[in-house]
Amino acid sequence: MAKLITSDHWVDVRQGLVEREIFSDRAVYELELQKIFGRAWNFMCHESQITKPGDYFMNAIGEEQVIVVRGRDEAINVLLNSCPHRGNSVCRAEQGNTRSFFCSYHGWNFALDGRLIAVPGSDKYYGDQLDFDEWGLTRVPRVESYGGFVFACLDNDAPSLHDFLGWVGRLGIDQIAGKGEMVIVDGIQKNRIHCNWKLAVDNLFDWYHPKVSHQSAIQAGVLTEEALFPMDQMVLLGEYGHAIGGPGLSPARLAESEEKHRQLVAEGGTSRRHWRSNPASREALGSAGVRSRGHPNIFPNVWITQDGSQLCLRLPKGPVETEIWWFTLVEKSMTEDERRRVIQAATHFFGPAGLLEQDDGENWSHSTRGSIGRVARRKPLNYSMRSGLDEVTVGPDGQKSIETVVNEHAQLWTYRCWEEWMTAESWPDLIAHHSPEPTDAI
Amino acid sequence: MDMPTSGNIGQDRQDLADLSHRARLQFEVEQFLYAEAAILDERRYEDWLTLLTSDIHYWVPIRRTTTAREVADEFTRPGDMAFFDDNFDTLTTRVAKTIRGTPWAEDPPSRTRHFVTNVRITQVEGDEIDVALNFCLYRSRLNSEEDRWVGRREDRVRRTEDGLKLARRHVFLDQTVILSQNMSNIF
């Protein structure tokens, strides 16, 4: 069978095709660890998870296990969880509070900023020759926050977090952070799916599947068909692969929603659900952002839910294994009752027991399996829905959006940018050669 | 358990009566739990709902690996995040979701086996019997997928006019990261 993608590309943007091997091939995966996770700003935690000196939370950058820890000086450090002596981990808990990181193998001890502070026998056995400055824990060189969300980057040549996110990535995080002061709800749901991490990511933009995958949830009255299969779709594409895809409000429906908000406030009701209507939020979100109700993905692997109460991280654990982590956030000012409602919705819809999510995992694992067979692999996957049929609208403030029906623009954009990351030699190369945001026909 | 060993016949009779009472309660509770497990394994989910009280709390908190010093923070607390934090209505929705339309997570259906063991009655107050037990839930799916969840349960069984009912199920799993693609089952 002739290959449909004839060049040496993984992604054919014109035809909307993606080679299957990228979902299971070990060599592709190893390259991703280096060129994607090794270069991108990776989500670590929310600042409210580590408020006191010594508070730490374990996360990962690709397959590097990292400790995110609040230092004595209140600064956030991200340290590789590997003792430089034998490589052993210096922290075994998922979270907690500590004075230092003590290696359980030979007792090397490290300060909260990674400095080596004690080595048993440094005088008698090493003859005071060990250079303590040289043998601390490896520090992840770049740590920055946006709106309370902490990110870390291994690459010194990367742009700032602000520039990496661009307006689409920032808008994605603002879907949570824009609501006010947010705090984490204790308890990160974690589970494993035998799938490639990208198939989990591409599903978050997929408003084609709910009617089929989640049909039983619709029939059981978990959500209405309209909510799960909205016809008015809006896609925002950002540099470096960030995107938001999902429902969008037309200007008329936005006006309707804002009118409802005004009435609610006049009657003394809560305006939490309509936070976007506040003049300051409206201004910050922008002409397209204020109308978007879609799912953002912060490239490569951070999904933020529509209502801005949850963030889902998809951590690669091998080419065909992914760990799904759900973080839940509430407004600090919420009453106990409001907080409880957010938590109930969170446990009900998402997470491994969520009535929506429980039907997804098997699809992703079987799609992954479908990329292994050498004959199956010859046929690329089809991401062509609405490709070549839509237009990008540029708003008065420069925000660009595609207003259409159910589509695969955001998925194809994700893979297109993914290939640019995979083929770029370095950050300067990626900055020079990445796709600009589309501005006309798409 | 104290065995009747004294030489006093009256005392022995009393002890035997106590033992008989406790054994009967233990038997009754265990039979209820075994029957419930069988109903779940037989996928009779609507029947299962009839075993619940309308005020049931079905809760599966999240467990974390912590240091020994901080092991008190191992489980999330009530009101924080959990895997399940359900009441009768949400459990009814879960069942409806499993039996209607095309519930892909359970179509083809999983094959489950509920094991209940180490059953201890920890408190009896009025009509309510608190039970601590260990469980193992085994799930075989399709041709090559296996999941098992092992843990401790704290159940509350209530005596009603319609027999014993489940008024509380708190499930304390031994896994921290759930090594399964989903939890579409009932513990």
Coordinates of C-alpha atoms in Angstrom, one line a residue, chain A residues 141-341:
Chain A
P141 CA 16.7 26.3 35.6
R142 CA 13.5 28.2 34.8
V143 CA 10.5 28.4 37.1
E144 CA 7.8 31.0 36.5
S145 CA 4.1 31.5 37.4
Y146 CA 1.2 32.8 35.6
G147 CA -2.0 33.6 37.5
G148 CA -0.8 31.3 40.4
F149 CA 0.0 28.4 38.1
V150 CA 3.6 27.3 38.4
F151 CA 5.5 26.1 35.3
A152 CA 9.1 24.9 34.9
C153 CA 11.3 24.6 31.9
L154 CA 14.6 22.7 31.4
D155 CA 15.7 24.8 28.4
N156 CA 17.6 28.1 29.1
D157 CA 16.9 29.3 25.5
A158 CA 13.1 29.1 26.0
P159 CA 11.2 32.4 25.9
S160 CA 9.6 33.6 29.1
L161 CA 6.5 31.7 30.3
H162 CA 4.4 34.7 29.3
D163 CA 5.7 34.6 25.7
F164 CA 5.6 30.9 25.5
L165 CA 1.9 30.9 26.5
G166 CA 1.0 33.8 24.1
W167 CA -2.5 35.2 24.3
V168 CA -4.2 31.8 23.7
G169 CA -2.3 30.0 26.4
R170 CA -2.9 32.9 28.8
L171 CA -6.5 33.0 27.9
G172 CA -6.7 29.3 28.7
I173 CA -5.3 29.7 32.2
D174 CA -7.4 32.8 32.7
Q175 CA -10.4 30.5 32.3
I176 CA -9.5 29.5 35.9
A177 CA -7.3 32.4 37.1
G178 CA -9.6 35.1 35.8
K179 CA -12.4 34.2 38.3
G180 CA -10.5 35.6 41.2
E181 CA -8.2 34.2 43.9
M182 CA -8.3 30.4 43.4
V183 CA -7.2 27.7 45.8
I184 CA -6.6 24.0 45.2
V185 CA -9.0 21.5 46.7
D186 CA -7.0 18.9 48.5
G187 CA -6.7 15.6 46.5
I188 CA -5.3 15.1 43.0
Q189 CA -7.0 12.2 41.2
K190 CA -4.4 10.1 39.4
N191 CA -4.9 7.1 37.2
R192 CA -3.2 5.2 34.4
I193 CA -4.4 4.6 30.8
H194 CA -2.7 2.4 28.3
C195 CA -2.7 5.1 25.6
N196 CA -0.3 7.5 24.0
W197 CA -0.5 10.9 25.7
K198 CA -1.3 12.7 22.5
L199 CA -4.5 10.8 22.0
A200 CA -5.7 11.9 25.4
V201 CA -4.8 15.5 24.5
D202 CA -6.5 15.5 21.1
N203 CA -9.7 14.2 22.7
L204 CA -10.1 17.4 24.7
F205 CA -10.8 19.4 21.5
D206 CA -13.1 16.6 20.2
W207 CA -16.7 17.8 20.2
Y208 CA -17.5 15.1 17.7
H209 CA -17.3 12.1 20.1
P210 CA -19.6 13.1 23.0
K211 CA -22.8 12.1 21.2
V212 CA -21.4 8.6 20.6
S213 CA -18.9 8.0 23.4
H214 CA -21.0 9.6 26.1
Q215 CA -24.4 8.7 24.8
S216 CA -25.3 6.6 27.9
A217 CA -24.4 9.6 30.1
I218 CA -26.8 11.8 28.0
Q219 CA -29.6 9.1 28.3
A220 CA -29.0 9.0 32.1
G221 CA -29.5 12.7 32.2
V222 CA -26.0 13.6 33.3
L223 CA -25.8 16.3 30.7
T224 CA -28.1 17.4 27.9
E225 CA -27.3 16.6 24.3
E226 CA -27.1 20.3 23.6
A227 CA -24.4 20.7 26.3
L228 CA -22.4 17.8 25.0
F229 CA -22.9 18.4 21.3
P230 CA -23.1 22.2 20.8
M231 CA -23.4 23.3 17.2
D232 CA -21.8 26.7 17.6
Q233 CA -18.2 26.0 17.8
M234 CA -15.3 28.4 18.2
V235 CA -11.6 27.6 17.8
L236 CA -8.7 29.8 18.8
L237 CA -5.2 28.8 17.7
G238 CA -2.1 30.1 19.3
E239 CA 1.6 30.0 18.5
Y240 CA 3.6 26.9 19.7
G241 CA 0.6 24.7 19.7
H242 CA -1.7 26.2 22.3
A243 CA -5.4 26.1 21.3
I244 CA -8.9 26.4 22.6
G245 CA -11.7 24.5 20.9
G246 CA -15.4 24.1 21.8
P247 CA -18.6 26.0 22.2
G248 CA -18.6 29.7 21.4
L249 CA -21.2 32.4 22.0
S250 CA -22.3 34.5 19.1
P251 CA -22.3 38.3 19.9
A252 CA -26.1 38.1 20.3
R253 CA -25.9 35.2 22.7
L254 CA -23.2 36.9 24.7
A255 CA -25.4 40.0 25.0
E256 CA -28.2 37.7 26.2
S257 CA -25.9 36.1 28.8
E258 CA -24.7 39.5 30.0
E259 CA -28.3 40.8 30.3
K260 CA -29.1 37.7 32.5
H261 CA -26.0 38.6 34.6
R262 CA -27.2 42.2 35.1
Q263 CA -30.6 41.0 36.2
L264 CA -29.1 38.5 38.6
V265 CA -26.9 41.1 40.2
A266 CA -29.8 43.5 40.4
E267 CA -31.8 40.9 42.3
G268 CA -28.8 40.4 44.6
G269 CA -27.9 37.0 43.2
T270 CA -24.4 35.6 42.8
S271 CA -22.5 36.5 39.7
R272 CA -19.9 33.8 39.9
R273 CA -21.1 32.0 36.8
H274 CA -21.0 35.2 34.8
W275 CA -17.6 36.4 35.9
R276 CA -16.7 37.1 32.3
S277 CA -19.3 39.9 32.1
N278 CA -17.5 42.1 34.6
P279 CA -16.0 45.0 32.7
A280 CA -12.4 44.2 33.9
S281 CA -12.7 40.5 32.9
R282 CA -14.3 41.4 29.5
E283 CA -11.3 43.7 28.8
A284 CA -8.7 41.1 29.9
L285 CA -10.3 38.3 27.9
G286 CA -10.6 40.2 24.7
S287 CA -13.2 40.2 21.9
A288 CA -13.0 36.5 21.1
G289 CA -11.9 35.3 24.5
V290 CA -15.0 36.6 26.2
R291 CA -17.2 34.5 23.9
S292 CA -15.1 31.3 24.0
R293 CA -16.5 28.5 26.1
G294 CA -14.2 25.8 24.8
H295 CA -11.5 23.6 26.2
P296 CA -8.0 25.1 26.2
N297 CA -4.9 22.9 25.9
I298 CA -1.7 24.5 27.1
F299 CA 0.8 22.8 24.8
P300 CA 1.8 20.1 25.3
N301 CA -0.4 18.5 27.9
V302 CA -2.5 20.7 30.1
W303 CA -6.3 20.7 29.7
I304 CA -8.5 23.2 31.4
T305 CA -12.2 22.4 31.8
Q306 CA -15.0 24.6 30.4
D307 CA -16.2 25.9 33.8
G308 CA -12.6 26.7 34.9
S309 CA -12.7 24.5 38.0
Q310 CA -10.4 21.7 36.9
L311 CA -7.1 21.2 35.2
C312 CA -6.0 17.9 33.8
L313 CA -2.4 17.0 33.2
R314 CA -1.5 14.1 30.8
L315 CA 1.9 12.8 31.8
P316 CA 3.7 10.5 29.4
K317 CA 4.8 7.2 31.0
G318 CA 6.1 5.5 27.9
P319 CA 4.9 5.5 24.3
V320 CA 1.7 3.6 25.2
E321 CA 1.1 4.6 28.8
T322 CA -0.2 7.9 30.2
E323 CA -1.0 9.1 33.7
I324 CA -4.0 11.4 34.0
W325 CA -3.9 13.9 36.9
W326 CA -6.9 16.0 37.8
F327 CA -6.5 19.2 39.9
T328 CA -9.6 20.9 41.2
L329 CA -9.7 24.6 42.1
V330 CA -12.3 26.8 43.8
E331 CA -12.6 30.5 44.4
K332 CA -11.2 31.3 47.8
S333 CA -14.3 33.4 48.6
M334 CA -16.7 30.6 48.0
T335 CA -19.2 29.5 50.7
E336 CA -19.0 25.9 51.9
D337 CA -22.1 25.1 49.8
E338 CA -20.7 26.6 46.6
R339 CA -17.5 24.8 47.1
R340 CA -19.3 21.5 47.7
R341 CA -21.2 21.9 44.4

